Coordinates of C-alpha atoms and ligand atoms in Angstrom, one line a residue:
Chain A
M1 CA -28.2 81.4 -48.4
T2 CA -28.5 83.9 -51.1
T3 CA -30.9 81.5 -53.8
P4 CA -33.6 80.3 -51.9
A5 CA -33.2 76.5 -50.6
T6 CA -34.4 74.5 -53.9
P7 CA -38.1 73.7 -53.7
T8 CA -39.3 70.3 -53.6
S9 CA -42.7 69.0 -54.6
R10 CA -42.6 69.2 -50.8
A11 CA -43.6 72.7 -50.4
A12 CA -46.3 75.0 -51.5
A13 CA -46.9 78.6 -52.2
L14 CA -48.5 80.7 -49.1
E15 CA -50.0 84.3 -50.7
F16 CA -52.0 86.9 -48.5
R17 CA -54.6 88.6 -50.7
G18 CA -55.6 92.1 -48.3
V19 CA -56.1 90.1 -45.3
T20 CA -57.9 91.7 -42.9
K21 CA -59.6 90.2 -39.7
R22 CA -61.4 92.8 -37.3
Y23 CA -62.6 91.5 -33.1
G24 CA -65.8 91.7 -32.3
S25 CA -68.5 94.7 -34.8
G26 CA -70.0 97.9 -35.2
E27 CA -68.1 101.0 -32.9
E28 CA -66.4 99.1 -30.9
S29 CA -64.5 96.0 -33.3
T30 CA -60.6 96.2 -34.0
G31 CA -58.5 95.9 -36.7
A32 CA -56.1 93.2 -35.8
V33 CA -55.2 92.6 -38.6
N34 CA -55.3 95.2 -42.1
D35 CA -55.1 95.2 -45.8
L36 CA -51.6 92.4 -45.5
S37 CA -50.5 91.3 -48.7
F38 CA -47.0 89.5 -49.1
T39 CA -46.0 86.5 -51.1
V40 CA -43.7 83.4 -49.5
P41 CA -42.0 81.3 -52.1
A42 CA -42.0 77.8 -51.1
G43 CA -39.1 76.1 -49.4
T44 CA -37.9 80.1 -48.3
I45 CA -39.3 81.5 -44.2
C46 CA -41.1 84.1 -44.0
V47 CA -41.3 86.0 -40.6
L48 CA -43.7 88.5 -39.2
V49 CA -42.7 90.5 -37.3
G50 CA -43.4 93.2 -34.8
P51 CA -44.1 94.4 -31.8
S52 CA -46.4 92.9 -29.1
G53 CA -50.2 93.0 -30.3
C54 CA -49.3 93.9 -34.1
G55 CA -51.2 90.9 -35.7
K56 CA -48.6 88.6 -35.9
T57 CA -50.7 85.7 -33.8
T58 CA -53.6 86.4 -35.9
S59 CA -52.4 86.8 -38.9
L60 CA -50.7 82.9 -38.5
K61 CA -54.1 81.4 -36.8
M62 CA -56.0 82.5 -40.3
V63 CA -53.3 80.1 -42.0
N64 CA -54.8 77.1 -40.7
R65 CA -57.9 78.6 -39.9
L66 CA -58.2 78.5 -36.5
I67 CA -59.3 82.2 -36.3
E68 CA -61.6 83.4 -39.7
P69 CA -60.3 86.5 -41.6
T70 CA -63.1 88.4 -41.4
G71 CA -61.7 89.8 -45.6
G72 CA -59.5 88.5 -48.2
Q73 CA -57.9 85.9 -48.5
I74 CA -54.8 83.1 -47.7
L75 CA -53.5 80.8 -50.8
L76 CA -51.9 77.9 -50.3
D77 CA -50.3 77.3 -53.5
G78 CA -52.8 78.7 -55.2
S79 CA -56.1 77.8 -53.7
D80 CA -58.0 79.9 -51.3
V81 CA -57.2 77.7 -47.7
M82 CA -61.3 78.8 -47.3
S83 CA -62.3 76.6 -49.8
E84 CA -60.7 73.2 -48.8
D85 CA -62.0 70.9 -45.4
V86 CA -60.4 72.5 -42.3
T87 CA -59.4 68.9 -40.9
A88 CA -57.4 68.3 -43.9
L89 CA -56.1 71.6 -44.6
R90 CA -54.8 71.1 -40.5
R91 CA -53.6 67.9 -41.1
R92 CA -51.1 69.2 -44.1
I93 CA -49.8 72.2 -42.3
G94 CA -47.1 71.6 -39.5
Y95 CA -48.0 73.6 -35.6
V96 CA -45.9 75.6 -33.8
I97 CA -46.4 77.2 -30.6
Q98 CA -44.3 79.0 -28.5
Q99 CA -46.3 77.0 -25.5
V100 CA -45.9 73.8 -27.3
G101 CA -48.3 71.9 -26.4
L102 CA -47.4 68.6 -26.1
F103 CA -49.9 66.7 -25.5
P104 CA -48.8 65.5 -21.4
H105 CA -50.7 61.5 -21.0
L106 CA -48.5 60.2 -24.4
T107 CA -45.0 59.1 -24.9
I108 CA -43.2 61.5 -27.3
G109 CA -43.2 58.4 -30.1
R110 CA -47.4 59.2 -30.0
N111 CA -46.6 62.5 -29.4
V112 CA -44.9 62.4 -32.0
A113 CA -46.6 61.0 -34.9
V114 CA -50.4 63.0 -33.5
V115 CA -50.8 63.4 -36.7
P116 CA -50.0 60.0 -38.4
A117 CA -52.3 58.6 -36.3
L118 CA -55.2 60.3 -37.4
M119 CA -54.5 60.3 -40.8
G120 CA -54.4 56.3 -40.6
W121 CA -51.2 55.4 -40.5
T122 CA -49.7 52.0 -40.2
R123 CA -47.9 50.6 -36.5
E124 CA -45.0 50.5 -37.6
R125 CA -45.0 53.4 -40.7
Q126 CA -45.8 55.6 -37.6
Q127 CA -43.5 54.0 -35.2
A128 CA -40.6 54.1 -38.3
R129 CA -41.4 57.9 -38.7
T130 CA -40.9 58.5 -35.3
D131 CA -38.0 57.0 -35.0
E132 CA -37.2 59.1 -38.1
L133 CA -38.1 62.4 -36.4
L134 CA -35.9 61.9 -33.6
S135 CA -32.8 61.7 -35.3
L136 CA -33.9 64.1 -36.9
V137 CA -34.4 66.5 -34.2
G138 CA -31.4 65.9 -32.4
L139 CA -33.4 63.1 -29.3
E140 CA -31.8 59.4 -29.1
P141 CA -34.9 57.7 -29.7
G142 CA -33.9 55.0 -27.5
R143 CA -33.9 56.9 -24.7
Y144 CA -36.8 59.3 -26.0
R145 CA -40.1 57.7 -27.4
N146 CA -41.6 56.1 -24.6
R147 CA -40.8 58.9 -21.8
Y148 CA -43.9 61.6 -21.0
P149 CA -42.6 65.3 -21.5
S150 CA -43.0 66.3 -18.3
Q151 CA -39.5 64.7 -17.8
L152 CA -38.3 66.7 -20.9
S153 CA -36.0 70.1 -20.4
G154 CA -38.0 73.2 -21.8
G155 CA -35.7 72.5 -24.8
E156 CA -36.2 68.9 -25.2
R157 CA -40.2 69.5 -25.5
Q158 CA -39.9 72.0 -28.2
R159 CA -37.2 69.7 -30.1
V160 CA -40.2 66.9 -29.3
G161 CA -42.1 70.3 -30.9
V162 CA -40.7 70.1 -33.8
A163 CA -40.3 66.6 -34.9
R164 CA -43.9 66.9 -34.1
A165 CA -45.1 69.1 -36.9
L166 CA -43.0 67.7 -39.3
A167 CA -44.7 64.4 -38.6
A168 CA -47.0 64.4 -41.8
D169 CA -44.7 66.0 -43.9
P170 CA -46.1 69.3 -44.4
P171 CA -45.9 71.2 -47.1
L172 CA -46.0 74.3 -45.0
M173 CA -45.0 75.1 -41.2
L174 CA -46.7 77.3 -39.2
M175 CA -44.3 78.5 -35.9
D176 CA -45.3 81.2 -33.9
E177 CA -42.6 81.7 -31.5
P178 CA -40.9 78.7 -30.9
F179 CA -38.0 79.2 -29.6
A180 CA -39.5 82.1 -27.0
A181 CA -39.6 79.7 -24.2
V182 CA -35.7 78.8 -23.8
D183 CA -33.4 80.3 -21.9
P184 CA -31.2 81.9 -24.6
I185 CA -28.0 79.8 -25.1
V186 CA -30.5 76.6 -25.6
R187 CA -32.5 79.3 -28.6
Q188 CA -29.8 79.7 -30.4
R189 CA -28.6 76.2 -30.7
L190 CA -32.2 75.1 -31.7
Q191 CA -32.1 78.9 -34.4
D192 CA -29.2 77.0 -35.5
E193 CA -29.8 73.1 -35.5
F194 CA -33.7 75.0 -37.2
L195 CA -31.7 76.0 -39.9
R196 CA -29.9 73.1 -40.9
L197 CA -32.3 71.1 -40.9
Q198 CA -34.2 73.2 -42.7
R199 CA -31.6 73.3 -45.7
A200 CA -32.3 70.1 -46.2
L201 CA -36.0 70.2 -46.4
A202 CA -36.5 72.9 -47.6
K203 CA -40.2 73.4 -46.3
T204 CA -42.0 77.1 -46.5
I205 CA -42.3 78.1 -43.3
L206 CA -44.2 80.7 -41.1
F207 CA -42.2 82.4 -38.7
V208 CA -43.3 84.5 -35.4
T209 CA -41.2 86.7 -33.9
H210 CA -40.8 89.7 -32.2
D211 CA -37.3 89.2 -32.0
V212 CA -35.6 91.1 -35.0
D213 CA -32.7 89.4 -34.0
E214 CA -33.9 85.8 -34.1
A215 CA -36.2 87.6 -37.8
I216 CA -32.5 88.5 -39.4
K217 CA -31.2 85.4 -38.7
M218 CA -33.6 83.4 -39.5
G219 CA -35.9 84.8 -42.7
D220 CA -35.6 84.3 -45.7
L221 CA -37.7 87.6 -46.4
I222 CA -39.5 89.1 -43.0
A223 CA -42.7 90.7 -43.1
V224 CA -42.1 93.6 -40.3
M225 CA -45.8 94.8 -38.7
E226 CA -47.0 97.9 -36.9
E227 CA -49.1 98.4 -34.8
G228 CA -53.1 98.6 -36.3
G229 CA -51.7 95.3 -37.9
R230 CA -50.6 97.0 -41.2
L231 CA -47.3 95.3 -43.0
A232 CA -45.0 98.0 -42.1
Q233 CA -42.2 96.8 -45.2
F234 CA -41.8 92.9 -46.8
G235 CA -37.9 92.1 -48.6
P236 CA -34.9 90.4 -47.6
P237 CA -32.9 90.6 -44.2
E238 CA -30.5 92.6 -45.7
E239 CA -33.4 95.1 -47.5
I240 CA -34.4 96.3 -44.5
L241 CA -31.3 97.1 -42.7
A242 CA -30.3 98.5 -44.9
H243 CA -33.2 100.7 -46.2
P244 CA -36.4 100.5 -43.5
A245 CA -39.0 101.9 -45.6
S246 CA -40.2 104.3 -42.7
D247 CA -38.8 106.0 -39.1
F248 CA -41.3 103.1 -38.3
V249 CA -38.6 100.2 -39.5
A250 CA -35.4 101.9 -38.8
R251 CA -36.5 102.3 -34.2
F252 CA -37.9 98.6 -34.6
V253 CA -34.7 97.6 -35.9
G254 CA -32.6 99.2 -34.6
Q255 CA -30.2 102.1 -33.6
D256 CA -27.4 98.7 -34.3
R257 CA -29.0 97.8 -37.3
G258 CA -25.5 98.7 -39.6
L259 CA -23.7 96.1 -37.0
K260 CA -26.9 93.8 -37.2
R261 CA -26.1 93.4 -41.0
L262 CA -22.9 93.0 -40.6
S263 CA -23.9 90.0 -38.8
L264 CA -25.5 87.9 -42.4
S265 CA -22.1 88.1 -43.8
T266 CA -19.0 86.2 -43.0
I267 CA -15.4 86.8 -43.7
A268 CA -15.4 84.1 -47.1
D269 CA -17.8 87.2 -48.8
L270 CA -15.3 89.4 -47.8
R271 CA -12.5 91.3 -51.0
T272 CA -9.3 91.5 -48.6
E273 CA -6.7 93.1 -49.1
P274 CA -2.3 92.0 -49.6
L275 CA -1.1 90.4 -46.7
G276 CA 2.2 92.0 -45.7
R277 CA 3.4 90.7 -42.0
R278 CA 1.1 88.9 -40.1
E279 CA 2.8 88.1 -36.7
G280 CA 0.8 89.2 -33.9
L281 CA -2.5 89.5 -35.9
P282 CA -5.5 88.0 -34.4
T283 CA -7.1 85.0 -37.7
F284 CA -10.3 84.7 -38.9
S285 CA -12.1 81.7 -40.3
P286 CA -14.3 81.4 -43.6
D287 CA -17.5 81.3 -41.5
T288 CA -16.8 84.5 -39.0
T289 CA -18.7 87.2 -39.5
L290 CA -18.0 90.7 -40.4
R291 CA -19.9 91.8 -36.9
D292 CA -17.5 89.1 -34.9
A293 CA -15.0 89.8 -37.0
L294 CA -14.6 94.3 -37.1
S295 CA -15.4 93.3 -32.6
I296 CA -11.8 91.4 -32.3
L297 CA -10.6 93.8 -35.1
L298 CA -11.3 97.4 -31.9
V299 CA -10.7 95.1 -29.5
A300 CA -7.5 93.9 -30.9
D301 CA -6.2 97.4 -32.0
T302 CA -4.1 96.3 -34.5
R303 CA -3.6 97.6 -38.1
G304 CA -5.8 94.2 -39.5
G305 CA -5.9 91.0 -39.6
V306 CA -6.0 88.2 -41.8
A307 CA -8.6 85.9 -43.6
L308 CA -7.9 81.9 -43.8
D309 CA -9.7 80.1 -46.4
E310 CA -11.5 76.6 -46.0
A311 CA -8.0 74.3 -45.7
G312 CA -6.7 77.4 -43.0
Q313 CA -4.3 78.7 -45.0
P314 CA -3.6 82.8 -45.4
R315 CA -6.1 84.3 -47.8
G316 CA -5.4 88.0 -46.9
L317 CA -5.5 90.8 -44.8
V318 CA -8.9 91.8 -43.0
T319 CA -8.8 95.8 -42.5
V320 CA -11.6 97.8 -40.3
D321 CA -11.7 99.7 -43.4
A322 CA -13.3 96.9 -45.6
I323 CA -15.4 95.7 -43.6
A324 CA -16.7 99.4 -43.4
S325 CA -17.3 99.5 -47.0
A326 CA -19.5 96.1 -47.0
L327 CA -21.4 98.0 -45.9
A328 CA -21.5 100.5 -48.5
D329 CA -22.3 97.4 -50.2
D330 CA -25.4 98.0 -51.2
R331 CA -26.3 94.1 -50.5
P332 CA -23.8 92.1 -49.0
R333 CA -24.3 89.0 -49.6
R334 CA -25.6 86.5 -47.4
A335 CA -22.9 83.9 -46.7
A336 CA -23.4 83.4 -43.5
R337 CA -26.5 80.7 -44.3
A338 CA -24.8 79.0 -47.4
Chain B
M1 CA -74.9 43.5 29.7
N2 CA -75.5 40.3 31.4
G3 CA -72.7 38.7 30.8
E4 CA -72.5 38.1 26.9
P5 CA -69.3 38.2 25.7
L6 CA -68.5 41.4 23.1
V7 CA -68.7 39.4 20.3
R8 CA -70.3 36.2 20.2
W9 CA -68.1 34.1 17.3
D10 CA -70.9 30.9 17.0
W11 CA -73.4 33.2 15.6
L12 CA -70.7 35.4 13.1
W13 CA -69.5 31.2 12.4
A14 CA -73.6 30.6 11.8
H15 CA -74.2 34.2 10.1
L16 CA -72.0 33.7 7.0
G17 CA -74.5 33.1 4.1
P18 CA -76.9 36.4 5.0
I19 CA -73.4 38.1 5.6
A20 CA -72.2 37.5 2.0
D21 CA -75.2 38.9 1.4
R22 CA -75.9 41.7 2.6
I23 CA -72.0 43.0 1.4
G24 CA -73.9 42.2 -2.0
Q25 CA -77.0 44.2 -1.4
H26 CA -74.4 46.7 -0.5
L27 CA -72.3 46.8 -3.2
Y28 CA -75.1 46.8 -4.9
L29 CA -77.2 49.2 -3.7
T30 CA -73.3 51.6 -4.2
A31 CA -72.7 50.9 -7.5
I32 CA -77.1 51.9 -8.4
A33 CA -76.2 55.1 -6.4
V34 CA -72.9 56.0 -8.3
G35 CA -73.3 54.7 -11.4
V36 CA -76.6 56.6 -11.8
G37 CA -75.2 60.1 -9.9
F38 CA -72.0 60.0 -12.0
V39 CA -74.1 59.8 -15.6
I40 CA -76.5 62.8 -14.7
S41 CA -73.9 64.6 -13.2
F42 CA -71.4 64.6 -15.9
A43 CA -74.5 66.0 -18.1
L44 CA -74.9 68.3 -15.4
A45 CA -71.0 68.9 -15.8
A46 CA -71.3 68.9 -19.2
V47 CA -74.0 72.3 -19.7
S48 CA -72.5 74.0 -16.7
I49 CA -68.8 73.7 -18.5
R50 CA -70.7 75.1 -21.8
R51 CA -73.1 77.8 -20.1
R52 CA -71.1 78.7 -18.1
R53 CA -73.5 80.7 -16.0
L54 CA -75.7 77.7 -14.9
Y55 CA -72.8 76.6 -12.5
P56 CA -73.0 78.7 -9.7
P57 CA -76.7 78.0 -9.0
V58 CA -76.0 73.6 -10.4
V59 CA -73.4 74.2 -7.1
V60 CA -75.7 76.0 -5.0
V61 CA -78.8 72.8 -5.0
A62 CA -76.4 69.5 -5.2
T63 CA -74.8 71.3 -2.0
A64 CA -78.5 72.6 -0.7
L65 CA -79.4 68.7 -1.3
Y66 CA -76.2 67.1 0.4
T67 CA -77.6 69.1 3.7
I68 CA -80.5 67.5 4.1
P69 CA -80.2 64.9 6.2
S70 CA -80.2 61.1 4.8
F71 CA -82.1 60.5 7.4
A72 CA -85.1 62.8 6.7
L73 CA -85.0 62.1 3.3
F74 CA -86.0 58.7 3.0
A75 CA -89.0 58.7 5.6
A76 CA -89.8 61.4 3.5
L77 CA -89.4 59.8 -0.1
V78 CA -91.6 56.8 2.1
A79 CA -94.8 58.9 1.5
I80 CA -94.2 59.5 -2.2
T81 CA -92.3 56.5 -3.4
G82 CA -93.3 53.8 -0.8
L83 CA -91.0 51.3 0.4
S84 CA -89.4 50.7 -2.9
I85 CA -85.7 51.3 -4.2
L86 CA -86.1 53.8 -5.4
T87 CA -86.9 55.1 -2.0
A88 CA -83.2 53.5 -0.9
E89 CA -81.1 55.0 -4.1
I90 CA -82.8 58.3 -4.6
P91 CA -81.2 60.3 -2.0
L92 CA -77.9 58.6 -2.6
V93 CA -78.0 59.4 -6.3
L94 CA -78.9 63.0 -5.1
Y95 CA -75.8 63.8 -2.7
T96 CA -73.4 62.5 -5.3
F97 CA -73.8 65.6 -7.1
I98 CA -72.1 67.8 -4.8
L99 CA -69.3 65.8 -4.7
F100 CA -69.5 65.2 -8.7
V101 CA -70.2 67.4 -10.8
P102 CA -67.2 70.5 -9.5
N103 CA -64.4 67.8 -9.7
I104 CA -65.7 66.8 -12.9
V105 CA -65.5 71.1 -14.4
A106 CA -62.3 71.5 -12.6
G107 CA -60.6 68.1 -14.9
F108 CA -61.9 69.4 -17.8
D109 CA -61.0 73.2 -17.1
A110 CA -57.9 71.8 -16.5
V111 CA -56.7 71.0 -19.4
P112 CA -54.6 73.2 -21.2
W113 CA -55.0 76.3 -23.4
D114 CA -52.2 75.8 -25.6
V115 CA -52.1 71.9 -25.2
L116 CA -56.4 72.8 -27.3
D117 CA -54.7 75.2 -29.1
A118 CA -52.0 72.1 -30.5
A119 CA -54.8 70.1 -31.3
D120 CA -57.2 72.0 -33.1
G121 CA -54.3 73.2 -35.4
M122 CA -53.6 69.5 -35.9
G123 CA -57.0 68.5 -37.1
F124 CA -58.0 67.3 -34.7
T125 CA -62.1 67.1 -35.7
A126 CA -64.4 68.3 -32.6
G127 CA -65.5 64.3 -31.1
Q128 CA -61.0 63.5 -31.5
R129 CA -60.0 67.1 -29.5
W130 CA -63.0 65.3 -26.4
W131 CA -62.0 61.8 -26.8
R132 CA -58.4 61.8 -27.2
V133 CA -57.4 65.5 -25.8
E134 CA -60.1 66.5 -23.2
L135 CA -61.4 63.4 -21.7
P136 CA -57.4 62.2 -20.7
L137 CA -56.5 64.7 -19.4
A138 CA -59.4 65.3 -17.2
L139 CA -59.2 61.6 -15.7
P140 CA -57.4 62.4 -13.3
L141 CA -60.6 64.2 -11.1
V142 CA -62.7 62.6 -12.7
V143 CA -61.7 59.5 -11.0
A144 CA -60.7 60.8 -8.3
S145 CA -64.1 62.1 -8.0
L146 CA -65.4 58.5 -8.2
R147 CA -63.9 57.5 -5.3
L148 CA -64.5 59.8 -3.4
A149 CA -68.5 59.6 -4.0
T150 CA -68.4 56.2 -3.6
V151 CA -66.5 56.0 -0.3
S152 CA -69.1 58.1 1.3
T153 CA -71.6 55.7 -0.9
I154 CA -70.6 53.2 0.7
G155 CA -71.7 54.9 4.1
L156 CA -74.9 56.0 3.3
V157 CA -76.2 52.9 2.1
T158 CA -76.0 51.8 6.2
V159 CA -78.8 54.5 6.6
S160 CA -81.0 53.1 4.5
A161 CA -81.8 49.6 6.3
I162 CA -84.6 52.1 7.9
L163 CA -86.5 51.9 5.0
G164 CA -87.0 47.9 6.5
D165 CA -84.4 44.7 5.6
R166 CA -84.7 44.4 1.9
F167 CA -82.9 47.8 1.6
G168 CA -79.9 49.4 4.2
G169 CA -76.7 46.6 2.9
L170 CA -74.3 46.2 5.8
G171 CA -77.0 48.7 8.0
Y172 CA -78.7 45.9 9.1
Y173 CA -77.4 44.2 10.8
I174 CA -76.5 47.8 13.2
L175 CA -80.5 48.7 13.3
D176 CA -80.4 45.0 14.3
G177 CA -78.4 45.4 16.6
Y178 CA -79.7 48.3 18.4
H179 CA -82.5 47.3 18.0
R180 CA -82.0 44.1 20.3
T181 CA -78.9 45.8 22.0
F182 CA -76.3 42.9 20.3
T183 CA -73.4 43.9 20.2
T184 CA -71.4 41.7 17.8
E185 CA -74.8 42.5 15.0
I186 CA -74.0 46.1 15.5
L187 CA -69.7 45.7 14.7
V188 CA -70.0 42.9 12.7
G189 CA -72.0 45.6 10.4
G190 CA -70.1 49.3 10.7
L191 CA -66.5 47.3 10.5
L192 CA -67.9 44.7 7.3
S193 CA -68.6 49.0 6.0
I194 CA -65.7 49.7 6.9
G195 CA -63.9 47.8 5.2
L196 CA -65.3 47.5 1.7
A197 CA -65.1 51.1 2.1
V198 CA -61.9 51.1 2.2
L199 CA -60.5 47.7 -0.5
A200 CA -62.8 50.0 -2.8
D201 CA -60.6 53.7 -2.2
L202 CA -57.3 51.3 -3.1
G203 CA -59.2 49.8 -5.7
F204 CA -59.5 53.3 -7.4
V205 CA -56.1 53.9 -6.6
L206 CA -55.3 51.5 -8.3
L207 CA -57.3 52.3 -11.0
Q208 CA -56.1 55.8 -10.9
R209 CA -52.7 54.6 -11.1
V210 CA -54.1 51.9 -14.0
L211 CA -55.3 55.4 -16.0
T212 CA -53.5 57.4 -15.8
P213 CA -49.9 56.6 -15.9
W214 CA -48.3 59.6 -17.5
A215 CA -49.5 61.6 -14.5
A216 CA -47.1 59.2 -11.7
A217 CA -44.3 59.8 -14.3
R218 CA -45.2 63.6 -13.6
A219 CA -45.1 63.5 -9.9
V220 CA -41.7 61.0 -9.8
S221 CA -40.1 63.8 -12.2
R222 CA -40.7 66.0 -9.5
Ligands
ATP1 N1 -59.9 86.9 -29.4 C1 -59.6 88.5 -29.5 N2 -61.4 89.2 -29.6 C2 -59.7 90.4 -29.2 N3 -59.5 90.7 -29.1 C3 -58.6 90.1 -29.9 C4 -58.2 88.8 -29.2 N4 -57.0 88.3 -29.9 C5 -56.5 89.0 -30.6 N5 -57.1 90.5 -30.2 C6 -56.0 91.6 -30.5 O1 -55.6 91.7 -31.6 C7 -54.8 91.8 -31.7 C8 -53.5 91.0 -32.0 O2 -53.5 89.9 -31.4 P1 -51.6 89.4 -31.9 O3 -52.3 87.9 -30.9 O4 -52.4 88.7 -33.1 O5 -50.6 90.0 -31.4 P2 -49.2 89.2 -31.1 O6 -48.5 90.7 -32.8 O7 -49.2 87.8 -31.6 O8 -48.5 90.6 -29.7 P3 -47.7 89.1 -28.8 O9 -46.6 89.1 -29.5 O10 -48.0 89.6 -27.7 O11 -47.8 87.8 -29.0 C9 -54.5 92.2 -30.3 O12 -54.0 93.7 -29.9 C10 -54.8 91.8 -29.4 O13 -55.5 92.5 -28.2
MG2 MG1 -48.5 86.6 -30.6

């Protein structure tokens, strides 16, 4: 999507202002996060990505004050998180972690309703909210409400983790490698479902991953971090892929960053050429990514393929050259997410 | 043995009242020892969890106490606390420490760190986290230790009979039967004591099921 989802009253802007964290003191103190500054507009997903140990988790946990910064400020809708009551602050920030951390002794229903219960909602309101959220994350409330976490698959648990974080309708969500513990197929489905959810919810989300592909797929904005907790580059995915700010970023996003950029655009974005004979040519639906289209064209070894429109009618010819020139285009549109 | 039958049923029927009283006394002595032992052990475990360095010495002392023969401990305490209930209860309480403390500590250690991280991140206060997360998750091992200590104490209470007939619970019959070479009494004391231990054991198994239904759910799903 080109334009960030419309911010709702339910989303908060997040700002890191010169945030620093050092563990230990004196000689042996090590910098985990170093002078980190960036702004996440309300309603957008910002992904923190970088190699292991570069300070992603530390940065995330400073937002809900599980870790206290050594210096700098973190502002939530303009006000310093350090100035707020820590319990109240945490209750209005959703928190999802890789290990999920569901309460094994509570049913799925009670797990989801944990924060509403802490906030003193009535039983009826908690129950209604639980059922609504379970449906939202694709778990039929009647089937799952009364089960215990041990009776769920890893992917189902992860969904419950997301539902639980959304329970009190927080304006900000912190997600630390939320989909890392499941296999690639489930991960992809969870990512897709989450993006679909986010289109409706338009939360502000700080999302941690060490996987560049996940960062590109999930992020409206990406903060690439490097060892020592420094910000290597901050910007939308297409900018980071097209113009890596340093050798480190270029290496980190990979040799195939060109292909990765292609996966951000779809056939619908592409200027097509007049269509001649179409017999024997592969066809592409509008939501096919340019990366997939290129792959298909190279394998099919034809002069091109047929781009279809929403109605399934031929729109024009897609060629390898046209796809290549889309890369030359400085900022391909991100239609994949529209 | 001069033609006596193994069990004199007439004696048994004639003493149902006193036997019931002895059972009551047995349970009373057990309950006090387990209750007091649990409270002290819980405090010791809490300190051990917070200050890990104290845990090894606590275990060493609790183990050392457990190695003292009960007979000797009861006898030695008479010199200090006389023939009071304290003399009966102090050894029983001391013996529970090694059964309680390591299990309680292990119970709290077994609470997964990611669950605690999630609880903190969602805004549980320290008290809420303890009551609603840590204690419930430690409960399986805590109840297991109560079960162990209760069964063990029910057996040990019989030894307190050496302090006189105001103590000992069913142990009174074992000692009295021994002195009078009266098998019926020994059997009544011994078998009923075993019966109490078995019932207590079953009771705690049921309590465990009621208090931690989620643990049973896990067992089934495995
Ligand atoms: N409690 C701590 N005490 C000392 N050093 C710590 C502590 N927690 C983290 N660190 C160090 O701070 C650095 C950043 O850690 P952090 O957990 O934020 O990394 P990360 O980017 O999340 O890594 P990963 O991708 O492996 O999860 C690491 O070098 C780590 O060793
Ligand atoms: Mg991490």
